């Protein structure tokens, strides 16, 4: 990656925190890039490694960014950055809104409502691409929140590359709307189930921003 592009990545990250749970991926990558840069002046082999290692480190820094957000007002806000993949009525009267997160999105997820975390359940499963219908059987973490709208279910789903979901808060935690609650590493999906009678405000193909885009309509 040219020096100008690396500088642009660095400048874009000024004032932006990095996601909790990023260190197992980030630290080895940055360490390799730093070591290869130090040795690059004395070794052609190190110089050859320095370019892709530095590019990968810059990419990791960008991927694990966790920007501050001005949380929007509304009953239900998006828990994830991404694109609305599907909106599906459920048999029990709820409506499932599925948001696909590409590797370019911020992967820190936020609480869609204020309330208390009543359960955080890890469910083992496969790792097919998150945009695939069969991803409903992927490894996932199922959240339940006790809120002013009653029980709200949210599901973090791992993708073909995202093989680690990192919850930030345990059962029993009281959260405010828009609080950071977890991280999915790399491309993945987040589903939120709106209670019966709550009208969906987004549409398929719409871009969402965690903590900013309102999911429901008055």
mmCIF file of N, CA and C in Angstrom, residues 48-167:
data_model
loop_
_atom_site.group_PDB
_atom_site.id
_atom_site.type_symbol
_atom_site.label_atom_id
_atom_site.label_comp_id
_atom_site.label_asym_id
_atom_site.label_seq_id
_atom_site.Cartn_x
_atom_site.Cartn_y
_atom_site.Cartn_z
ATOM 1 N N UNK A 48 10.422 -6.780 1.376
ATOM 2 C CA UNK A 48 9.347 -7.374 0.592
ATOM 3 C C UNK A 48 8.151 -7.730 1.473
ATOM 4 N N UNK A 49 8.431 -8.119 2.713
ATOM 5 C CA UNK A 49 7.357 -8.472 3.649
ATOM 6 C C UNK A 49 6.682 -7.215 4.196
ATOM 7 N N UNK A 50 7.456 -6.126 4.321
ATOM 8 C CA UNK A 50 6.955 -4.914 4.972
ATOM 9 C C UNK A 50 5.735 -4.324 4.265
ATOM 10 N N UNK A 51 5.728 -4.340 2.943
ATOM 11 C CA UNK A 51 4.625 -3.710 2.202
ATOM 12 C C UNK A 51 3.292 -4.407 2.460
ATOM 13 N N UNK A 52 3.174 -5.740 2.224
ATOM 14 C CA UNK A 52 1.880 -6.374 2.502
ATOM 15 C C UNK A 52 1.544 -6.405 3.997
ATOM 16 N N UNK A 53 2.574 -6.534 4.851
ATOM 17 C CA UNK A 53 2.313 -6.570 6.291
ATOM 18 C C UNK A 53 1.751 -5.238 6.779
ATOM 19 N N UNK A 54 2.308 -4.145 6.262
ATOM 20 C CA UNK A 54 1.826 -2.818 6.654
ATOM 21 C C UNK A 54 0.418 -2.578 6.103
ATOM 22 N N UNK A 55 0.177 -3.024 4.875
ATOM 23 C CA UNK A 55 -1.157 -2.879 4.289
ATOM 24 C C UNK A 55 -2.187 -3.674 5.093
ATOM 25 N N UNK A 56 -1.812 -4.888 5.512
ATOM 26 C CA UNK A 56 -2.723 -5.714 6.294
ATOM 27 C C UNK A 56 -2.994 -5.079 7.658
ATOM 28 N N UNK A 57 -1.945 -4.534 8.286
ATOM 29 C CA UNK A 57 -2.114 -3.873 9.581
ATOM 30 C C UNK A 57 -3.047 -2.664 9.463
ATOM 31 N N UNK A 58 -2.865 -1.881 8.388
ATOM 32 C CA UNK A 58 -3.741 -0.720 8.174
ATOM 33 C C UNK A 58 -5.176 -1.168 7.962
ATOM 34 N N UNK A 59 -5.362 -2.266 7.226
ATOM 35 C CA UNK A 59 -6.701 -2.798 7.004
ATOM 36 C C UNK A 59 -7.351 -3.274 8.295
ATOM 37 N N UNK A 60 -6.546 -3.921 9.153
ATOM 38 C CA UNK A 60 -7.062 -4.390 10.441
ATOM 39 C C UNK A 60 -7.478 -3.212 11.325
ATOM 40 N N UNK A 61 -6.650 -2.168 11.336
ATOM 41 C CA UNK A 61 -6.986 -0.981 12.122
ATOM 42 C C UNK A 61 -8.307 -0.381 11.645
ATOM 43 N N UNK A 62 -8.495 -0.366 10.330
ATOM 44 C CA UNK A 62 -9.735 0.167 9.764
ATOM 45 C C UNK A 62 -10.913 -0.734 10.111
ATOM 46 N N UNK A 63 -10.731 -2.052 9.993
ATOM 47 C CA UNK A 63 -11.819 -2.977 10.253
ATOM 48 C C UNK A 63 -12.279 -2.906 11.706
ATOM 49 N N UNK A 64 -11.340 -2.807 12.646
ATOM 50 C CA UNK A 64 -11.677 -2.843 14.062
ATOM 51 C C UNK A 64 -11.934 -1.454 14.644
ATOM 52 N N UNK A 65 -12.214 -0.478 13.787
ATOM 53 C CA UNK A 65 -12.545 0.853 14.288
ATOM 54 C C UNK A 65 -13.866 0.809 15.045
ATOM 55 N N UNK A 66 -13.992 1.679 16.010
ATOM 56 C CA UNK A 66 -15.205 1.734 16.817
ATOM 57 C C UNK A 66 -15.546 3.203 17.071
ATOM 58 N N UNK A 67 -16.101 3.888 16.088
ATOM 59 C CA UNK A 67 -16.330 5.330 16.202
ATOM 60 C C UNK A 67 -17.414 5.688 17.221
ATOM 61 N N UNK A 68 -17.276 6.872 17.782
ATOM 62 C CA UNK A 68 -18.321 7.382 18.661
ATOM 63 C C UNK A 68 -19.540 7.744 17.801
ATOM 64 N N UNK A 69 -20.724 7.601 18.375
ATOM 65 C CA UNK A 69 -21.951 7.885 17.653
ATOM 66 C C UNK A 69 -22.858 8.778 18.503
ATOM 67 N N UNK A 70 -23.554 9.690 17.838
ATOM 68 C CA UNK A 70 -24.606 10.440 18.505
ATOM 69 C C UNK A 70 -25.876 9.606 18.363
ATOM 70 N N UNK A 71 -26.301 9.021 19.468
ATOM 71 C CA UNK A 71 -27.404 8.055 19.431
ATOM 72 C C UNK A 71 -28.721 8.750 19.086
ATOM 73 N N UNK A 72 -29.428 8.164 18.125
ATOM 74 C CA UNK A 72 -30.693 8.734 17.661
ATOM 75 C C UNK A 72 -31.808 8.469 18.666
ATOM 76 N N UNK A 73 -32.901 9.195 18.505
ATOM 77 C CA UNK A 73 -34.079 8.970 19.328
ATOM 78 C C UNK A 73 -35.080 8.115 18.561
ATOM 79 N N UNK A 74 -35.765 7.279 19.286
ATOM 80 C CA UNK A 74 -36.735 6.389 18.667
ATOM 81 C C UNK A 74 -36.905 5.164 19.538
ATOM 82 N N UNK A 75 -38.005 4.442 19.355
ATOM 83 C CA UNK A 75 -38.237 3.270 20.200
ATOM 84 C C UNK A 75 -37.217 2.170 19.950
ATOM 85 N N UNK A 76 -36.941 1.897 18.656
ATOM 86 C CA UNK A 76 -35.993 0.831 18.309
ATOM 87 C C UNK A 76 -35.011 1.381 17.279
ATOM 88 N N UNK A 77 -33.722 1.281 17.576
ATOM 89 C CA UNK A 77 -32.704 1.727 16.630
ATOM 90 C C UNK A 77 -31.865 0.541 16.173
ATOM 91 N N UNK A 78 -31.196 0.710 15.061
ATOM 92 C CA UNK A 78 -30.441 -0.389 14.480
ATOM 93 C C UNK A 78 -29.312 -0.841 15.407
ATOM 94 N N UNK A 79 -29.182 -2.159 15.590
ATOM 95 C CA UNK A 79 -28.074 -2.675 16.388
ATOM 96 C C UNK A 79 -26.781 -2.835 15.591
ATOM 97 N N UNK A 80 -26.864 -2.628 14.263
ATOM 98 C CA UNK A 80 -25.703 -2.940 13.425
ATOM 99 C C UNK A 80 -25.574 -2.001 12.232
ATOM 100 N N UNK A 81 -24.330 -1.774 11.819
ATOM 101 C CA UNK A 81 -24.051 -1.150 10.528
ATOM 102 C C UNK A 81 -24.224 -2.218 9.455
ATOM 103 N N UNK A 82 -24.805 -1.862 8.335
ATOM 104 C CA UNK A 82 -24.943 -2.839 7.263
ATOM 105 C C UNK A 82 -26.049 -2.497 6.296
ATOM 106 N N UNK A 83 -26.610 -3.523 5.681
ATOM 107 C CA UNK A 83 -27.697 -3.380 4.711
ATOM 108 C C UNK A 83 -28.826 -4.322 5.110
ATOM 109 N N UNK A 84 -30.054 -3.820 5.079
ATOM 110 C CA UNK A 84 -31.205 -4.666 5.411
ATOM 111 C C UNK A 84 -31.318 -5.766 4.359
ATOM 112 N N UNK A 85 -31.142 -7.000 4.800
ATOM 113 C CA UNK A 85 -31.151 -8.139 3.886
ATOM 114 C C UNK A 85 -32.556 -8.688 3.669
ATOM 115 N N UNK A 86 -33.339 -8.719 4.739
ATOM 116 C CA UNK A 86 -34.698 -9.234 4.619
ATOM 117 C C UNK A 86 -35.562 -8.709 5.757
ATOM 118 N N UNK A 87 -36.862 -8.652 5.510
ATOM 119 C CA UNK A 87 -37.863 -8.294 6.519
ATOM 120 C C UNK A 87 -38.931 -9.377 6.447
ATOM 121 N N UNK A 88 -39.050 -10.158 7.519
ATOM 122 C CA UNK A 88 -39.883 -11.349 7.443
ATOM 123 C C UNK A 88 -40.853 -11.441 8.617
ATOM 124 N N UNK A 89 -42.176 -11.540 8.331
ATOM 125 C CA UNK A 89 -43.147 -11.782 9.404
ATOM 126 C C UNK A 89 -42.879 -13.148 10.033
ATOM 127 N N UNK A 90 -42.986 -13.232 11.353
ATOM 128 C CA UNK A 90 -42.736 -14.480 12.067
ATOM 129 C C UNK A 90 -44.055 -15.096 12.506
ATOM 130 N N UNK A 91 -44.091 -16.387 12.744
ATOM 131 C CA UNK A 91 -45.338 -17.080 13.078
ATOM 132 C C UNK A 91 -45.979 -16.551 14.354
ATOM 133 N N UNK A 92 -45.152 -16.059 15.287
ATOM 134 C CA UNK A 92 -45.693 -15.588 16.565
ATOM 135 C C UNK A 92 -46.137 -14.129 16.524
ATOM 136 N N UNK A 93 -46.139 -13.524 15.316
ATOM 137 C CA UNK A 93 -46.593 -12.146 15.172
ATOM 138 C C UNK A 93 -45.479 -11.124 15.140
ATOM 139 N N UNK A 94 -44.274 -11.537 15.505
ATOM 140 C CA UNK A 94 -43.142 -10.617 15.445
ATOM 141 C C UNK A 94 -42.666 -10.449 13.998
ATOM 142 N N UNK A 95 -41.805 -9.457 13.774
ATOM 143 C CA UNK A 95 -41.208 -9.239 12.458
ATOM 144 C C UNK A 95 -39.691 -9.261 12.605
ATOM 145 N N UNK A 96 -39.048 -10.109 11.818
ATOM 146 C CA UNK A 96 -37.589 -10.193 11.860
ATOM 147 C C UNK A 96 -36.974 -9.281 10.810
ATOM 148 N N UNK A 97 -36.081 -8.409 11.261
ATOM 149 C CA UNK A 97 -35.302 -7.559 10.360
ATOM 150 C C UNK A 97 -33.869 -8.067 10.389
ATOM 151 N N UNK A 98 -33.376 -8.547 9.246
ATOM 152 C CA UNK A 98 -32.023 -9.094 9.146
ATOM 153 C C UNK A 98 -31.107 -8.070 8.480
ATOM 154 N N UNK A 99 -29.983 -7.783 9.132
ATOM 155 C CA UNK A 99 -29.023 -6.785 8.629
ATOM 156 C C UNK A 99 -27.705 -7.489 8.316
ATOM 157 N N UNK A 100 -27.309 -7.435 7.056
ATOM 158 C CA UNK A 100 -26.045 -8.046 6.630
ATOM 159 C C UNK A 100 -24.904 -7.056 6.803
ATOM 160 N N UNK A 101 -23.834 -7.506 7.447
ATOM 161 C CA UNK A 101 -22.649 -6.675 7.697
ATOM 162 C C UNK A 101 -21.494 -7.180 6.827
ATOM 163 N N UNK A 102 -21.000 -6.335 5.939
ATOM 164 C CA UNK A 102 -19.852 -6.704 5.112
ATOM 165 C C UNK A 102 -18.568 -6.422 5.888
ATOM 166 N N UNK A 103 -17.421 -6.934 5.422
ATOM 167 C CA UNK A 103 -16.155 -6.653 6.104
ATOM 168 C C UNK A 103 -15.807 -5.165 6.160
ATOM 169 N N UNK A 104 -16.473 -4.333 5.367
ATOM 170 C CA UNK A 104 -16.189 -2.899 5.366
ATOM 171 C C UNK A 104 -16.953 -2.147 6.449
ATOM 172 N N UNK A 105 -17.946 -2.785 7.046
ATOM 173 C CA UNK A 105 -18.751 -2.127 8.074
ATOM 174 C C UNK A 105 -18.046 -2.122 9.426
ATOM 175 N N UNK A 106 -18.479 -1.206 10.309
ATOM 176 C CA UNK A 106 -18.087 -1.279 11.715
ATOM 177 C C UNK A 106 -18.788 -2.499 12.303
ATOM 178 N N UNK A 107 -18.061 -3.341 13.029
ATOM 179 C CA UNK A 107 -18.626 -4.600 13.505
ATOM 180 C C UNK A 107 -18.933 -4.626 14.992
ATOM 181 N N UNK A 108 -18.961 -3.469 15.612
ATOM 182 C CA UNK A 108 -19.420 -3.366 16.997
ATOM 183 C C UNK A 108 -20.927 -3.172 16.982
ATOM 184 N N UNK A 109 -21.637 -4.029 17.702
ATOM 185 C CA UNK A 109 -23.099 -3.958 17.744
ATOM 186 C C UNK A 109 -23.569 -3.225 18.997
ATOM 187 N N UNK A 110 -24.750 -2.597 18.879
ATOM 188 C CA UNK A 110 -25.262 -1.743 19.953
ATOM 189 C C UNK A 110 -26.666 -2.175 20.373
ATOM 190 N N UNK A 111 -27.020 -1.819 21.603
ATOM 191 C CA UNK A 111 -28.336 -2.166 22.140
ATOM 192 C C UNK A 111 -29.423 -1.415 21.375
ATOM 193 N N UNK A 112 -30.425 -2.126 20.852
ATOM 194 C CA UNK A 112 -31.484 -1.459 20.084
ATOM 195 C C UNK A 112 -32.466 -0.664 20.957
ATOM 196 N N UNK A 113 -32.568 -1.028 22.227
ATOM 197 C CA UNK A 113 -33.433 -0.332 23.184
ATOM 198 C C UNK A 113 -32.740 -0.293 24.537
ATOM 199 N N UNK A 114 -33.209 0.582 25.399
ATOM 200 C CA UNK A 114 -32.766 0.555 26.793
ATOM 201 C C UNK A 114 -33.502 -0.586 27.495
ATOM 202 N N UNK A 115 -32.821 -1.227 28.431
ATOM 203 C CA UNK A 115 -33.452 -2.310 29.165
ATOM 204 C C UNK A 115 -32.437 -3.146 29.914
ATOM 205 N N UNK A 116 -32.850 -4.333 30.302
ATOM 206 C CA UNK A 116 -31.983 -5.264 31.024
ATOM 207 C C UNK A 116 -31.737 -6.497 30.175
ATOM 208 N N UNK A 117 -30.484 -6.916 30.090
ATOM 209 C CA UNK A 117 -30.137 -8.139 29.358
ATOM 210 C C UNK A 117 -30.616 -9.324 30.188
ATOM 211 N N UNK A 118 -31.604 -10.050 29.699
ATOM 212 C CA UNK A 118 -32.141 -11.179 30.461
ATOM 213 C C UNK A 118 -31.477 -12.501 30.111
ATOM 214 N N UNK A 119 -30.861 -12.572 28.912
ATOM 215 C CA UNK A 119 -30.103 -13.780 28.566
ATOM 216 C C UNK A 119 -29.140 -13.495 27.425
ATOM 217 N N UNK A 120 -28.002 -14.207 27.466
ATOM 218 C CA UNK A 120 -26.997 -14.172 26.397
ATOM 219 C C UNK A 120 -26.609 -15.621 26.151
ATOM 220 N N UNK A 121 -27.093 -16.190 25.053
ATOM 221 C CA UNK A 121 -26.901 -17.622 24.805
ATOM 222 C C UNK A 121 -26.061 -17.856 23.553
ATOM 223 N N UNK A 122 -24.958 -18.596 23.737
ATOM 224 C CA UNK A 122 -24.127 -18.984 22.595
ATOM 225 C C UNK A 122 -24.663 -20.289 22.025
ATOM 226 N N UNK A 123 -24.917 -20.303 20.709
ATOM 227 C CA UNK A 123 -25.450 -21.488 20.034
ATOM 228 C C UNK A 123 -24.441 -21.944 18.982
ATOM 229 N N UNK A 124 -23.829 -23.118 19.128
ATOM 230 C CA UNK A 124 -22.885 -23.610 18.120
ATOM 231 C C UNK A 124 -23.572 -23.840 16.783
ATOM 232 N N UNK A 125 -22.788 -23.795 15.709
ATOM 233 C CA UNK A 125 -23.355 -24.022 14.384
ATOM 234 C C UNK A 125 -22.301 -23.947 13.304
ATOM 235 N N UNK A 126 -22.743 -23.791 12.059
ATOM 236 C CA UNK A 126 -21.838 -23.763 10.916
ATOM 237 C C UNK A 126 -21.301 -22.377 10.637
ATOM 238 N N UNK A 127 -20.650 -22.239 9.466
ATOM 239 C CA UNK A 127 -20.024 -20.965 9.094
ATOM 240 C C UNK A 127 -20.204 -20.693 7.611
ATOM 241 N N UNK A 128 -21.444 -20.859 7.107
ATOM 242 C CA UNK A 128 -21.691 -20.527 5.701
ATOM 243 C C UNK A 128 -21.810 -19.012 5.582
ATOM 244 N N UNK A 129 -21.665 -18.450 4.360
ATOM 245 C CA UNK A 129 -21.751 -16.991 4.207
ATOM 246 C C UNK A 129 -23.023 -16.423 4.818
ATOM 247 N N UNK A 130 -22.893 -15.267 5.489
ATOM 248 C CA UNK A 130 -24.009 -14.691 6.247
ATOM 249 C C UNK A 130 -25.178 -14.280 5.360
ATOM 250 N N UNK A 131 -24.940 -14.069 4.043
ATOM 251 C CA UNK A 131 -26.037 -13.688 3.150
ATOM 252 C C UNK A 131 -26.798 -14.914 2.640
ATOM 253 N N UNK A 132 -26.308 -16.113 2.971
ATOM 254 C CA UNK A 132 -26.937 -17.347 2.537
ATOM 255 C C UNK A 132 -28.105 -17.693 3.463
ATOM 256 N N UNK A 133 -29.191 -18.223 2.919
ATOM 257 C CA UNK A 133 -30.351 -18.583 3.734
ATOM 258 C C UNK A 133 -29.976 -19.594 4.807
ATOM 259 N N UNK A 134 -29.023 -20.493 4.502
ATOM 260 C CA UNK A 134 -28.613 -21.513 5.455
ATOM 261 C C UNK A 134 -27.819 -20.939 6.628
ATOM 262 N N UNK A 135 -27.503 -19.646 6.577
ATOM 263 C CA UNK A 135 -26.756 -19.026 7.683
ATOM 264 C C UNK A 135 -27.578 -19.000 8.967
ATOM 265 N N UNK A 136 -28.892 -19.265 8.874
ATOM 266 C CA UNK A 136 -29.721 -19.331 10.073
ATOM 267 C C UNK A 136 -29.277 -20.460 10.989
ATOM 268 N N UNK A 137 -28.486 -21.404 10.454
ATOM 269 C CA UNK A 137 -27.950 -22.504 11.258
ATOM 270 C C UNK A 137 -26.492 -22.265 11.645
ATOM 271 N N UNK A 138 -26.001 -21.047 11.396
ATOM 272 C CA UNK A 138 -24.618 -20.720 11.753
ATOM 273 C C UNK A 138 -24.451 -20.559 13.262
ATOM 274 N N UNK A 139 -23.197 -20.538 13.682
ATOM 275 C CA UNK A 139 -22.886 -20.211 15.070
ATOM 276 C C UNK A 139 -23.409 -18.807 15.359
ATOM 277 N N UNK A 140 -23.991 -18.629 16.544
ATOM 278 C CA UNK A 140 -24.627 -17.349 16.842
ATOM 279 C C UNK A 140 -24.709 -17.117 18.347
ATOM 280 N N UNK A 141 -25.004 -15.872 18.688
ATOM 281 C CA UNK A 141 -25.284 -15.504 20.078
ATOM 282 C C UNK A 141 -26.668 -14.878 20.097
ATOM 283 N N UNK A 142 -27.552 -15.434 20.919
ATOM 284 C CA UNK A 142 -28.932 -14.971 21.016
ATOM 285 C C UNK A 142 -29.091 -14.120 22.270
ATOM 286 N N UNK A 143 -29.537 -12.881 22.063
ATOM 287 C CA UNK A 143 -29.743 -11.938 23.163
ATOM 288 C C UNK A 143 -31.233 -11.734 23.410
ATOM 289 N N UNK A 144 -31.594 -11.542 24.681
ATOM 290 C CA UNK A 144 -32.944 -11.112 25.027
ATOM 291 C C UNK A 144 -32.842 -9.919 25.975
ATOM 292 N N UNK A 145 -33.654 -8.894 25.689
ATOM 293 C CA UNK A 145 -33.678 -7.673 26.487
ATOM 294 C C UNK A 145 -35.082 -7.460 27.044
ATOM 295 N N UNK A 146 -35.170 -7.146 28.331
ATOM 296 C CA UNK A 146 -36.442 -6.746 28.924
ATOM 297 C C UNK A 146 -36.544 -5.239 28.768
ATOM 298 N N UNK A 147 -37.490 -4.776 27.957
ATOM 299 C CA UNK A 147 -37.585 -3.366 27.606
ATOM 300 C C UNK A 147 -39.007 -2.850 27.799
ATOM 301 N N UNK A 148 -39.210 -1.573 27.513
ATOM 302 C CA UNK A 148 -40.548 -0.983 27.616
ATOM 303 C C UNK A 148 -41.509 -1.586 26.598
ATOM 304 N N UNK A 149 -40.978 -2.228 25.560
ATOM 305 C CA UNK A 149 -41.811 -2.911 24.571
ATOM 306 C C UNK A 149 -41.968 -4.392 24.885
ATOM 307 N N UNK A 150 -41.455 -4.816 26.026
ATOM 308 C CA UNK A 150 -41.474 -6.227 26.380
ATOM 309 C C UNK A 150 -40.157 -6.896 26.022
ATOM 310 N N UNK A 151 -40.221 -8.192 25.779
ATOM 311 C CA UNK A 151 -39.008 -8.943 25.430
ATOM 312 C C UNK A 151 -38.599 -8.651 23.989
ATOM 313 N N UNK A 152 -37.343 -8.254 23.806
ATOM 314 C CA UNK A 152 -36.791 -8.023 22.470
ATOM 315 C C UNK A 152 -35.657 -9.015 22.247
ATOM 316 N N UNK A 153 -35.738 -9.741 21.139
ATOM 317 C CA UNK A 153 -34.699 -10.712 20.791
ATOM 318 C C UNK A 153 -33.793 -10.145 19.700
ATOM 319 N N UNK A 154 -32.498 -10.331 19.885
ATOM 320 C CA UNK A 154 -31.507 -9.938 18.879
ATOM 321 C C UNK A 154 -30.519 -11.088 18.722
ATOM 322 N N UNK A 155 -30.119 -11.375 17.484
ATOM 323 C CA UNK A 155 -29.229 -12.504 17.233
ATOM 324 C C UNK A 155 -28.022 -12.039 16.431
ATOM 325 N N UNK A 156 -26.829 -12.287 16.965
ATOM 326 C CA UNK A 156 -25.580 -12.057 16.225
ATOM 327 C C UNK A 156 -25.204 -13.368 15.548
ATOM 328 N N UNK A 157 -25.038 -13.352 14.231
ATOM 329 C CA UNK A 157 -24.778 -14.572 13.468
ATOM 330 C C UNK A 157 -23.406 -14.503 12.815
ATOM 331 N N UNK A 158 -22.587 -15.519 13.060
ATOM 332 C CA UNK A 158 -21.265 -15.585 12.444
ATOM 333 C C UNK A 158 -21.403 -15.920 10.967
ATOM 334 N N UNK A 159 -20.416 -15.480 10.158
ATOM 335 C CA UNK A 159 -20.418 -15.767 8.724
ATOM 336 C C UNK A 159 -19.335 -16.757 8.355
ATOM 337 N N UNK A 160 -18.979 -16.799 7.070
ATOM 338 C CA UNK A 160 -17.961 -17.738 6.600
ATOM 339 C C UNK A 160 -16.593 -17.380 7.150
ATOM 340 N N UNK A 161 -16.358 -16.088 7.351
ATOM 341 C CA UNK A 161 -15.061 -15.623 7.874
ATOM 342 C C UNK A 161 -15.167 -15.278 9.353
ATOM 343 N N UNK A 162 -16.309 -14.731 9.759
ATOM 344 C CA UNK A 162 -16.499 -14.314 11.156
ATOM 345 C C UNK A 162 -16.732 -15.533 12.020
ATOM 346 N N UNK A 163 -15.724 -15.974 12.730
ATOM 347 C CA UNK A 163 -15.847 -17.188 13.530
ATOM 348 C C UNK A 163 -15.715 -16.909 15.014
ATOM 349 N N UNK A 164 -15.904 -15.656 15.379
ATOM 350 C CA UNK A 164 -15.802 -15.327 16.796
ATOM 351 C C UNK A 164 -16.737 -14.166 17.094
ATOM 352 N N UNK A 165 -17.676 -14.410 17.999
ATOM 353 C CA UNK A 165 -18.575 -13.366 18.479
ATOM 354 C C UNK A 165 -18.171 -13.058 19.910
ATOM 355 N N UNK A 166 -17.968 -11.784 20.207
ATOM 356 C CA UNK A 166 -17.470 -11.373 21.514
ATOM 357 C C UNK A 166 -18.518 -10.521 22.224
ATOM 358 N N UNK A 167 -19.324 -11.119 23.130
ATOM 359 C CA UNK A 167 -20.264 -10.309 23.911
ATOM 360 C C UNK A 167 -19.506 -9.400 24.875
#
